[in-house]
Steps between C-alpha positions, in 0.01 A plus 500: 500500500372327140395705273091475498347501160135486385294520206356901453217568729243738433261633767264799439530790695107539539300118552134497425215321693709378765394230740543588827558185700472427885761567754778205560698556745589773789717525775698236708513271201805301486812523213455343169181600388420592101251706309331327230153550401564330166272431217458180268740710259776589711519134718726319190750808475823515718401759782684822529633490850566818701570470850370742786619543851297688732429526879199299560611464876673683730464900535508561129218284472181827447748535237578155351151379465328770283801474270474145467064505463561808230760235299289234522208672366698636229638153422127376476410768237824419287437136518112577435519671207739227331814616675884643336477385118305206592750395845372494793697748768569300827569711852708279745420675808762493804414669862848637624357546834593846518874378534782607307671181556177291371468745233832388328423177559202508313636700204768236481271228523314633185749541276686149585121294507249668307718680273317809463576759241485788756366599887212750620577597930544519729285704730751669712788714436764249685403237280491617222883659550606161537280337218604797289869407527507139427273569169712758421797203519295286306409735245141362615221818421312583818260767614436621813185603720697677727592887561842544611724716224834257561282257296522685223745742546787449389386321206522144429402313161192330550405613856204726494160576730201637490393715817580852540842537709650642835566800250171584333342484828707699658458791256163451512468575871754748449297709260212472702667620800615797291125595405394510877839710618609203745910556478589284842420059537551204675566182334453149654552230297572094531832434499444199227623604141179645392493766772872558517481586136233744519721670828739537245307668193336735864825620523622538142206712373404683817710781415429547191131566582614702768443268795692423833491164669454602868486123644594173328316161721531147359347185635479116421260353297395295783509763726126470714566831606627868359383720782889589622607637136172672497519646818865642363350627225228679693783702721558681145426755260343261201225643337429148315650126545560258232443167558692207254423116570224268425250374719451468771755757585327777366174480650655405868735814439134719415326345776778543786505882344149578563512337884821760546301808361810535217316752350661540180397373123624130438564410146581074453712411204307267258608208631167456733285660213274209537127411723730311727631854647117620502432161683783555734502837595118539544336809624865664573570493156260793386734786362793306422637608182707227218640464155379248250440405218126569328376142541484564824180713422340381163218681546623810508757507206391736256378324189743688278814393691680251240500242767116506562418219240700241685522607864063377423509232340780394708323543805149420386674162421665451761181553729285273300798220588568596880202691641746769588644828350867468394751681664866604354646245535277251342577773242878450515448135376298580224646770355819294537332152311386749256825665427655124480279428235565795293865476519485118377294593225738760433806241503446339164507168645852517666420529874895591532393854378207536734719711737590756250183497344314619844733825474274613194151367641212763547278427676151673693441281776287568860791598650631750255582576164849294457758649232832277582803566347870395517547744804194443677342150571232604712309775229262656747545908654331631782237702320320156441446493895255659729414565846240413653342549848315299743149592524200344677721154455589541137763637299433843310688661267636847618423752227 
């Protein structure tokens, strides 16, 4: 790949009187679509480009969308308030369909025609993997929205992401299930990469908080129905089940639980940490336990958590723009446009360094409080998540 150079670009940390402008844009838009939002100042510059893949289609699509609203409103505010040094930053949106296949295509496509200088997505863990290794070739910088560990680990120069991982939510449930004395689960998870990688990480750490595995289901993620692994799972000892995909798994899996009398706690990975599982799984939902993230209940983050400051304005920007609360991953893609930003002010004007100037990037964002470093490009630990319950059709955190 050419080496892509640019004059330095500054960009506070903290923008004042920002103009929140309308929503453009949601889901089922088609591929090459771009951010602007530009202002008389910014229109004669050369545009920093930055491509971004995400699932506006498809099954990943409750997660493709927010991600692409949150960078569009955080493109608006850059642009607004005169934009990188004076350049305006241009997002060339691609939809990969929730296809791995389409998702290569589409990081290929932006890096031979729009020349980009580096690639937010995609959505889903499969895509990503395969979007991960052809920047990786290319020595192009990308960041990922999605959870799986293999994304990150082992570690690749210039591949990071931004949500928590199959890891940090699996010692998150794991410590909880410590505090309440529950020693024996069930796990039943999709068998896409996503939910494959958290069966792993079940396995890996269950020991180690002193928990057995008593029954391991998987299903498709276009499986309609779950009741025959659930129905396993019921002829057992499991004093809890984990649940690991993203909708509408999840909330089929609660809902097929409650008409078999289950009977036992369910916890869902955060991968359906969203009001499309509340939408979903209705009344059946109430008592269903998660991890998330905080943004997935602004209102109740204490206002001396570090991350309280942005997890509001954040969201109270974000509702002003969409008439709707943000979930995580709308979170994902701003944290992740954020941390872009920072690194290529960090690079001194040589985007060739921007990969190894993210490993030194600190950053609070609404997803966590990001420290990466040479041996971690992710930056986030599981104390920055939470669980949360279901109660009378909203999430609550679990004190």
């Amino acid at each position: 790949m050419k080496k892509r150079t640019f004059g330095k670009w500054l960009y506070p940390v903290a923008i004042a009187s920002l103009v929140m402008l309308s929503a453009c844009g949601g889901g089922g838009q088609q591929a090459q679509q771009s951010g602007g939002g530009q202002t008389a100042a910014t229109e004669s510059k050369e545009p920093i480009k930055v491509g971004a893949i995400f699932s506006l289609t498809g099954p990943n699509s409750p997660l493709g969308v927010p991600e692409k609203q949150a960078v569009e409103l955080l493109v608006k505010e850059i642009n607004g308030a005169g934009g990188v040094d004076g350049r305006p930053v241009e997002v060339v949106f691609e939809d990969d369909k929730s296809d791995n296949t389409e998702a290569v295509k589409a990081i290929k496509k932006l890096v031979s025609k729009e020349k980009v200088v580096a690639v937010l997505g995609s959505s889903g863990s499969g895509p990503s993997l395969g979007m991960a290794e052809f920047a990786a070739a290319e020595k192009l910088p990308l960041i990922s929205m999605a959870a799986a560990d293999q994304i990150t680990n082992p570690v690749r120069a210039g591949i990071f992401k931004t949500p928590h991982t199959d890891v940090h939510g699996t010692k998150r449930i794991f410590k909880y299930l410590k505090e309440k004395g529950i020693t024996k689960i069930a796990t039943l998870n999709d068998s896409n990469p996503y939910g494959s990688g958290w069966t792993t990480q079940l396995q890996k750490y269950a020991p180690e908080y002193g928990i057995t595995i008593v029954a391991e289901e998987k299903y498709g993620t276009k499986d309609p129905s779950m009741s025959s692994q659930l129905t396993k799972i019921k002829g057992t000892d499991a004093q809890a089940l984990i649940v690991a995909g993203t909708n509408p798994g999840p909330a089929t899996i609660v809902k097929e639980a409650k008409q078999l009398n289950l009977g036992i706690p369910i916890i869902s990975s955060h991968g359906s940490a969203n009001s499309k599982f509340l939408e979903l799984v209705g009344d059946a939902g109430e008592g269903v336990l998660m991890v998330a993230g905080k943004l997935l209940v602004p209102d109740q983050v204490d206002a001396n958590d570090p991350q309280a400051a942005i997890i509001k304005k954040f969201t109270e920007g974000y509702q002003t723009a969409y008439n709707t609360q943000p979930d995580g991953f709308a979170g994902y893609g701003y944290d992740g446009l954020n941390l872009l930003v920072e690194g290529l002010k960090q690079a001194g004007g040589d985007a060739s360094k921007l990969g190894e100037v993210l490993e030194k990037v600190k950053y609070v964002g609404v997803t966590g409080e990001f420290t990466f470093s040479a041996e971690d490009h992710n930056g986030l630990t599981e104390d920055s998540m939470i669980m949360v319950e279901v109660k009378d059709g909203k999430f609550q955190i679990v004190k």
